[in-house]
Short mmCIF file of C-alpha atoms in Angstrom, two decimals:
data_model
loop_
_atom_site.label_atom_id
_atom_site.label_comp_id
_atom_site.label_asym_id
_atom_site.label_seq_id
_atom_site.Cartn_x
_atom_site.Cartn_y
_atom_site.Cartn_z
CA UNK A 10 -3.79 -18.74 -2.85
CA UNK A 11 -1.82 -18.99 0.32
CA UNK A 12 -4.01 -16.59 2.62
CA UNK A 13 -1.53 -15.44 5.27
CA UNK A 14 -3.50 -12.58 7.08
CA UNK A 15 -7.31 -12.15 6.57
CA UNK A 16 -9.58 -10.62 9.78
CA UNK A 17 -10.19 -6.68 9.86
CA UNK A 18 -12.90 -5.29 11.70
CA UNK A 19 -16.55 -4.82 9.95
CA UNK A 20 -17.50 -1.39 10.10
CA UNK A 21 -21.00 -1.73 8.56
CA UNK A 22 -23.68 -0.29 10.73
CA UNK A 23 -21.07 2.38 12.87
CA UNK A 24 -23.94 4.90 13.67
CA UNK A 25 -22.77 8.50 13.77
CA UNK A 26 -21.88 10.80 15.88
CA UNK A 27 -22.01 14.49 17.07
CA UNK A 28 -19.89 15.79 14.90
CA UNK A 29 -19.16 19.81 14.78
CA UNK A 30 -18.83 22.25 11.64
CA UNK A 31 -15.61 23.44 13.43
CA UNK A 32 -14.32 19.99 13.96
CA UNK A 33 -14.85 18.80 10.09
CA UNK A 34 -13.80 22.16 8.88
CA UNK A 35 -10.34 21.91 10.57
CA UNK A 36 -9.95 18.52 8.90
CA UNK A 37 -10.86 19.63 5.91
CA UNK A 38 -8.12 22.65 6.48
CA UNK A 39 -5.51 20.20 6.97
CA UNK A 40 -5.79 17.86 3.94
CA UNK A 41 -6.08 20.77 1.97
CA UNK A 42 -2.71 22.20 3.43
CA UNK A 43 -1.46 18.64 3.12
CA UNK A 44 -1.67 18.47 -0.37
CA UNK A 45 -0.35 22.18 -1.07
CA UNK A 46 -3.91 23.20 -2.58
CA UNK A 47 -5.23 26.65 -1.87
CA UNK A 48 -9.06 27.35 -1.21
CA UNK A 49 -9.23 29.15 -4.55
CA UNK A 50 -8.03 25.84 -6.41
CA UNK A 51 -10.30 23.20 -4.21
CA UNK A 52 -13.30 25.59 -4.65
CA UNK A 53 -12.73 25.51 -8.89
CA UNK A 54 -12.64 21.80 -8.57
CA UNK A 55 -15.59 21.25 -6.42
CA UNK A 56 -17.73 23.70 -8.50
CA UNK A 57 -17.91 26.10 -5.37
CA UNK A 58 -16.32 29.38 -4.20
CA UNK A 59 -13.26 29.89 -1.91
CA UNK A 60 -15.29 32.11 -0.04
CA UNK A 61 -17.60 28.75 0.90
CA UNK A 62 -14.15 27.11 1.49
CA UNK A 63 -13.20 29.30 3.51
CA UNK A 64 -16.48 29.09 6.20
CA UNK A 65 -16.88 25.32 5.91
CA UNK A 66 -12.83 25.27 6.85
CA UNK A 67 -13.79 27.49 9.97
CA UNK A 68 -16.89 26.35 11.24
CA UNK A 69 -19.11 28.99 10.13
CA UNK A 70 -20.76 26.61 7.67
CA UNK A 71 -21.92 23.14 8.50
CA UNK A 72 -20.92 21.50 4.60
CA UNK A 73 -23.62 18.14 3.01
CA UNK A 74 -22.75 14.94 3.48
CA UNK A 75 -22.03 15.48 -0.37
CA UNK A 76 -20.16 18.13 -0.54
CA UNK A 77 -17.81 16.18 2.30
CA UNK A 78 -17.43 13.86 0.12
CA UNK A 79 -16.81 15.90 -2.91
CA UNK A 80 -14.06 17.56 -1.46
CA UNK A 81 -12.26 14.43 -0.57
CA UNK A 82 -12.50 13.35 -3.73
CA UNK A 83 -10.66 15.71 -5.08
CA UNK A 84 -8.54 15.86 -2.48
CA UNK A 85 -7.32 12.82 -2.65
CA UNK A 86 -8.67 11.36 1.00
CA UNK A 87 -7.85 7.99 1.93
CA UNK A 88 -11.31 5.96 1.89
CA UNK A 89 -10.63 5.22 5.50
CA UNK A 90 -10.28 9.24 6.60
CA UNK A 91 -13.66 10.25 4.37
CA UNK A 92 -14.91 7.99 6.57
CA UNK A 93 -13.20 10.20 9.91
CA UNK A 94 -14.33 13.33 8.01
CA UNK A 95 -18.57 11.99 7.91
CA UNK A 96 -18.31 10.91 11.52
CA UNK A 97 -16.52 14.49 12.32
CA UNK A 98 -19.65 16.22 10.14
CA UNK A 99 -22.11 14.18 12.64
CA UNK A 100 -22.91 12.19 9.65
CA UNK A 101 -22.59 8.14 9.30
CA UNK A 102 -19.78 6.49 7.40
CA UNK A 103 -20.55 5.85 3.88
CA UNK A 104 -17.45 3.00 3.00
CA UNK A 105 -18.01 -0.58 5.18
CA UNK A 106 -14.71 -2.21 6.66
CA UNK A 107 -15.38 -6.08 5.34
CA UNK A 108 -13.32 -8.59 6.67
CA UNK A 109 -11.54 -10.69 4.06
CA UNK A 110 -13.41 -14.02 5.26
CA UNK A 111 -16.83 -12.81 5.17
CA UNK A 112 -19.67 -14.11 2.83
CA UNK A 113 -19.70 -10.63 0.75
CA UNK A 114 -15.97 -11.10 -0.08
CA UNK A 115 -16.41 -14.36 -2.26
CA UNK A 116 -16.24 -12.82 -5.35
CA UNK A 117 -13.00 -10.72 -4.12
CA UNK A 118 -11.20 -13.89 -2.90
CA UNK A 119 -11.69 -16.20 -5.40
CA UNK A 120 -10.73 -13.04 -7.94
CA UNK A 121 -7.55 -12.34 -6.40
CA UNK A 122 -7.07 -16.65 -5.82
CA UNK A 123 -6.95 -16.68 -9.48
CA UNK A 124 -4.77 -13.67 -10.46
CA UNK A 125 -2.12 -15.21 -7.96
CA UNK A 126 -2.33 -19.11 -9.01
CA UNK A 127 -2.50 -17.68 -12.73
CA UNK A 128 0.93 -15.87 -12.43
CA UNK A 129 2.64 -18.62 -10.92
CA UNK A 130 5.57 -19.60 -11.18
CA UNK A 131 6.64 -16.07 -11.17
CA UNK A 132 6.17 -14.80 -7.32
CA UNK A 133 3.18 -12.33 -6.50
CA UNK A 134 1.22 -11.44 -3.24
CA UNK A 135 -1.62 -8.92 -1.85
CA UNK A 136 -0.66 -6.85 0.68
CA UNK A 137 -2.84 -4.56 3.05
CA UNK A 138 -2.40 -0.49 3.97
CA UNK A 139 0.66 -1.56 6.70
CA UNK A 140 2.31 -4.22 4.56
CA UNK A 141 0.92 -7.33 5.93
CA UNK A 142 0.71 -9.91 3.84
CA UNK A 143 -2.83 -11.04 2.97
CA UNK A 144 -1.97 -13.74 0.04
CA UNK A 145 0.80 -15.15 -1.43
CA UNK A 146 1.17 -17.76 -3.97
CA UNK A 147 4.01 -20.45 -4.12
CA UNK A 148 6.41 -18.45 -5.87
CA UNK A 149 6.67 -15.97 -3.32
CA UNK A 150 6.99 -19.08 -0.75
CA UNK A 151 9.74 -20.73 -2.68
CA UNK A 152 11.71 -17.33 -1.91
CA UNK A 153 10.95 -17.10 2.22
CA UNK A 154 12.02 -20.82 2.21
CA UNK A 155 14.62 -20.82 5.15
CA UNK A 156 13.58 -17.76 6.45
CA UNK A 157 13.69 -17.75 10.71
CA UNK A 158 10.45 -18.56 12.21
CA UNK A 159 10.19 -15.06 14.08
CA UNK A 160 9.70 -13.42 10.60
CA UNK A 161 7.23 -15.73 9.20
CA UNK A 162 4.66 -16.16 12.31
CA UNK A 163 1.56 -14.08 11.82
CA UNK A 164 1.02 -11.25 10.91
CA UNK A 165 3.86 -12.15 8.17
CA UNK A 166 4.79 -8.36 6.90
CA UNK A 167 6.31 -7.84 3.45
CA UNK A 168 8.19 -5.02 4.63
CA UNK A 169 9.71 -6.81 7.70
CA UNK A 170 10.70 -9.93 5.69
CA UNK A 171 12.78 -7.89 2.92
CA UNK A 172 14.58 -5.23 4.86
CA UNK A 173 15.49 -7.51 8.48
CA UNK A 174 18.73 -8.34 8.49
CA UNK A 175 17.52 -12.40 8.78
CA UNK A 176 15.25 -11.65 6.19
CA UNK A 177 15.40 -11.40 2.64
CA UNK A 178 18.13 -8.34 2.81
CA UNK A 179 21.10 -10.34 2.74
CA UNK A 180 20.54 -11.98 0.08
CA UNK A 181 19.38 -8.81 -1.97
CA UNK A 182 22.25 -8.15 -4.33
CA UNK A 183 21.00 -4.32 -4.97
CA UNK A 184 20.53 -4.07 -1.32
CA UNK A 185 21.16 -0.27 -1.09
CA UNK A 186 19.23 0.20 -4.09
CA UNK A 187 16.37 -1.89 -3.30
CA UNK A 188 16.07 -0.25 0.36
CA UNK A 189 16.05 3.47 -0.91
CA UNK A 190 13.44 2.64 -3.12
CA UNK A 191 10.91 0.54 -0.43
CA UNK A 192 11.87 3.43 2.19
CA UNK A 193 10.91 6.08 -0.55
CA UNK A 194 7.88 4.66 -1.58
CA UNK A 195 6.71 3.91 2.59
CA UNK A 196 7.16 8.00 2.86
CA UNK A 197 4.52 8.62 -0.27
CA UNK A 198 2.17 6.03 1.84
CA UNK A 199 2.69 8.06 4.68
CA UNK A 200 2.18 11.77 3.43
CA UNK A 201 -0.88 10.11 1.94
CA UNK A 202 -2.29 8.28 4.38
CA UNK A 203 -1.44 9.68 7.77
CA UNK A 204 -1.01 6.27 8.94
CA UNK A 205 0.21 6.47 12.91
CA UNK A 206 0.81 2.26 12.00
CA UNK A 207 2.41 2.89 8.79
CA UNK A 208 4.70 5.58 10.05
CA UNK A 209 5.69 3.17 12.81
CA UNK A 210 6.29 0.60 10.83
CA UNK A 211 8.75 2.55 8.43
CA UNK A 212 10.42 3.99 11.80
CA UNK A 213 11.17 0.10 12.58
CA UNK A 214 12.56 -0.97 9.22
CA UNK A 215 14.63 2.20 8.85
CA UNK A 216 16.72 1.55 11.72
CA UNK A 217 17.42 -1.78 10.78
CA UNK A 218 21.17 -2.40 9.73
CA UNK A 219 22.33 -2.47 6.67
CA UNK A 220 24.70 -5.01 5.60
CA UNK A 221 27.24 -4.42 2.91
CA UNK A 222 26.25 -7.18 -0.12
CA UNK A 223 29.36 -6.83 -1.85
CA UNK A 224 29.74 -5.74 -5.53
CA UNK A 225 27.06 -5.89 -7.93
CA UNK A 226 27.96 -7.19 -11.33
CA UNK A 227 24.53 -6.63 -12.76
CA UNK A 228 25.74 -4.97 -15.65
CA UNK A 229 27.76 -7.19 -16.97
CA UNK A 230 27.00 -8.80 -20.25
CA UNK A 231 22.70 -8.07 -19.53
CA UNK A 232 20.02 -6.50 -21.03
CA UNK A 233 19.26 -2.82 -19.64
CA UNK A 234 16.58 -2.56 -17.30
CA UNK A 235 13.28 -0.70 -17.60
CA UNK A 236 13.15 0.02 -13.57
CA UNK A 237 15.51 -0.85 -10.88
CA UNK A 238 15.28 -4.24 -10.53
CA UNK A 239 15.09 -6.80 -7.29
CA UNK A 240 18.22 -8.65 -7.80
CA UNK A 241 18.31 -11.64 -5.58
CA UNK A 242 19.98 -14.99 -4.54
CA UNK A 243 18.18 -18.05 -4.21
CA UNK A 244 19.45 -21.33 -4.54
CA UNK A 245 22.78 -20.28 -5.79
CA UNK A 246 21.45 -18.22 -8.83
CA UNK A 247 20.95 -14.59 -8.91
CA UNK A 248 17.27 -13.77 -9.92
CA UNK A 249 16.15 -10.89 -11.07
CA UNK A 250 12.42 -9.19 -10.72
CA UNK A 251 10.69 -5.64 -11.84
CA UNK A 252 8.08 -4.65 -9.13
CA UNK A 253 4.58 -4.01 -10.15
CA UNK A 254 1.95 -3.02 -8.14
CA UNK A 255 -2.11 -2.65 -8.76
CA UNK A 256 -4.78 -1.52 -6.55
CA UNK A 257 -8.63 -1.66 -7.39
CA UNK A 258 -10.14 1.46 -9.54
CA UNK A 259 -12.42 3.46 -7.29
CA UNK A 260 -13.33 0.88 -4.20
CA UNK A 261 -16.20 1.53 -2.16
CA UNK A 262 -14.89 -0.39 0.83
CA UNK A 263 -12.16 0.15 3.30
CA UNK A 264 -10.20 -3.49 3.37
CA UNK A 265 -10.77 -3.30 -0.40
CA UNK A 266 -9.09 0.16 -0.60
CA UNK A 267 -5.96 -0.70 1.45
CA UNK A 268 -5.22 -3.96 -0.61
CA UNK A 269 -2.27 -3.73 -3.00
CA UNK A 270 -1.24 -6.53 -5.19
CA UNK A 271 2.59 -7.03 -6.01
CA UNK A 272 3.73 -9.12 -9.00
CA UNK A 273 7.51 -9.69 -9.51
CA UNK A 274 8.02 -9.92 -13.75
CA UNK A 275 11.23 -11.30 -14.53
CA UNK A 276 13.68 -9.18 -15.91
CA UNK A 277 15.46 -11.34 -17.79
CA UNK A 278 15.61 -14.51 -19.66
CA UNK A 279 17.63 -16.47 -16.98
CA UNK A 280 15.20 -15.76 -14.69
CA UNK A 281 11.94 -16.87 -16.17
CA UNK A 282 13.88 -20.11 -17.67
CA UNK A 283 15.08 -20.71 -13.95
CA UNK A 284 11.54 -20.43 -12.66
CA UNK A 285 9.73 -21.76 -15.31
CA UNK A 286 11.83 -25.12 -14.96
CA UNK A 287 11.06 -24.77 -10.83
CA UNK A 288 7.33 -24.62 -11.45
#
């Protein structure tokens, strides 16, 4: 595993705060709103009533450090905000923020060390909540080779190095296609997450120019596609990749929670031959 990005700040031990029943309430308002749920529906889920909703949303009810936590669940709250929402309670955060290189992360490293080198030669990488690249493996380097050094100093970003016009983008032969569908799937991330650093970052890329690539003769004489495909030029060939990504089921700690792993399956024959005879 290439690690390209690792430290994040430890956030074991953060003692709590002061928080107020007004200040965790209106919080707790604005997810709610956020994800177009009414205090009726929230209150069914949670096993509650809308009119306890309704007094923990304006502060005339102090809600557990349980019930917080209950109604993030199933409201679909980042790990990092339940976090926000405990400290805004006046209770401590329950989810650590491990960096990548300590001790406890072993098992973690050495997991995702093996799902890259064991998908090789086809390209995959991990990727944290803003893009940046945590670990690649070689296939993914084989397709940055000749890349300008600007893009590929530290923090290398995934995001940056497809879309920048001395990046991967002219060489995408879908470029249009390819670019709707990152730029759609950054404003998901965004209404989810209500990332400040993700929203920049999408700001950035979507004001980057876009190139015409020319015409696309994709469809002629292949196989039909199962999802839009990455269709890209390297080395004089046109390769061609379906995106998958996986994140870990239920993670009890922030860096865990914001990792993302991408594999790129080959879409068609050519392609795996091509790589397969690379590797």
């Amino acid at each position: 595993m290439t690690t390209l990005a690792a430290d994040r700040r430890n956030g074991k031990g953060a003692a709590p705060r002061a928080g107020t029943a007004s200040e965790v309430g209106a919080l707790l308002r604005g997810w709610r709103e956020e994800r177009r749920v009414s205090q009726l529906e929230l209150a069914l889920r949670a096993d509650s009533s809308a009119r306890h909703i309704s007094f923990v949303e304006t502060g005339r009810s102090k809600p557990s450090e349980e019930f917080v936590l209950k109604l993030a669940e199933h409201l679909d709250v980042p790990v990092r905000d339940r976090n926000a929402l405990l400290l805004a309670a006046g209770y401590a955060p329950r989810f650590p923020q491990t960096p990548l290189d300590d001790p406890s992360m072993d098992a973690l490293r050495a997991g995702l060390d093996q799902l890259l080198q064991g998908y090789e030669p086809f390209p995959a990488l991990v990727v944290d909540a803003t893009y940046d690249v945590v670990a690649a493996n070689r296939g993914i380097s084989a397709l940055l080779d000749g890349l300008p050094g600007h893009l590929l100093a530290p923090p290398l970003n995934a995001m940056r190095l497809v879309l920048h016009p001395e990046g991967l983008a002219p060489k995408i032969r879908n470029l249009r296609e390819w670019r709707g569908h990152l730029l759609h799937q950054m404003e998901r991330q965004i209404a989810l997450q209500r990332s400040g650093a993700l929203r920049a970052l999408y700001e950035e890329v979507a004001a980057y120019p876009v190139a015409d690539p020319g015409e696309d003769t994709a469809a002629d004489g292949q196989v039909p596609h199962f999802a839009l495909p990455l269709r890209i030029e390297h080395e004089g060939r046109v390769l061609s990749f379906i995106s998958s990504i996986s994140t870990f089921n239920t993670p009890m700690d922030v860096t865990v929670a914001e990792l993302a792993v991408e594999t790129l399956l080959p879409a068609d024959p050519a392609t795996v031959k091509y790589l397969q005879n690379q590797g």
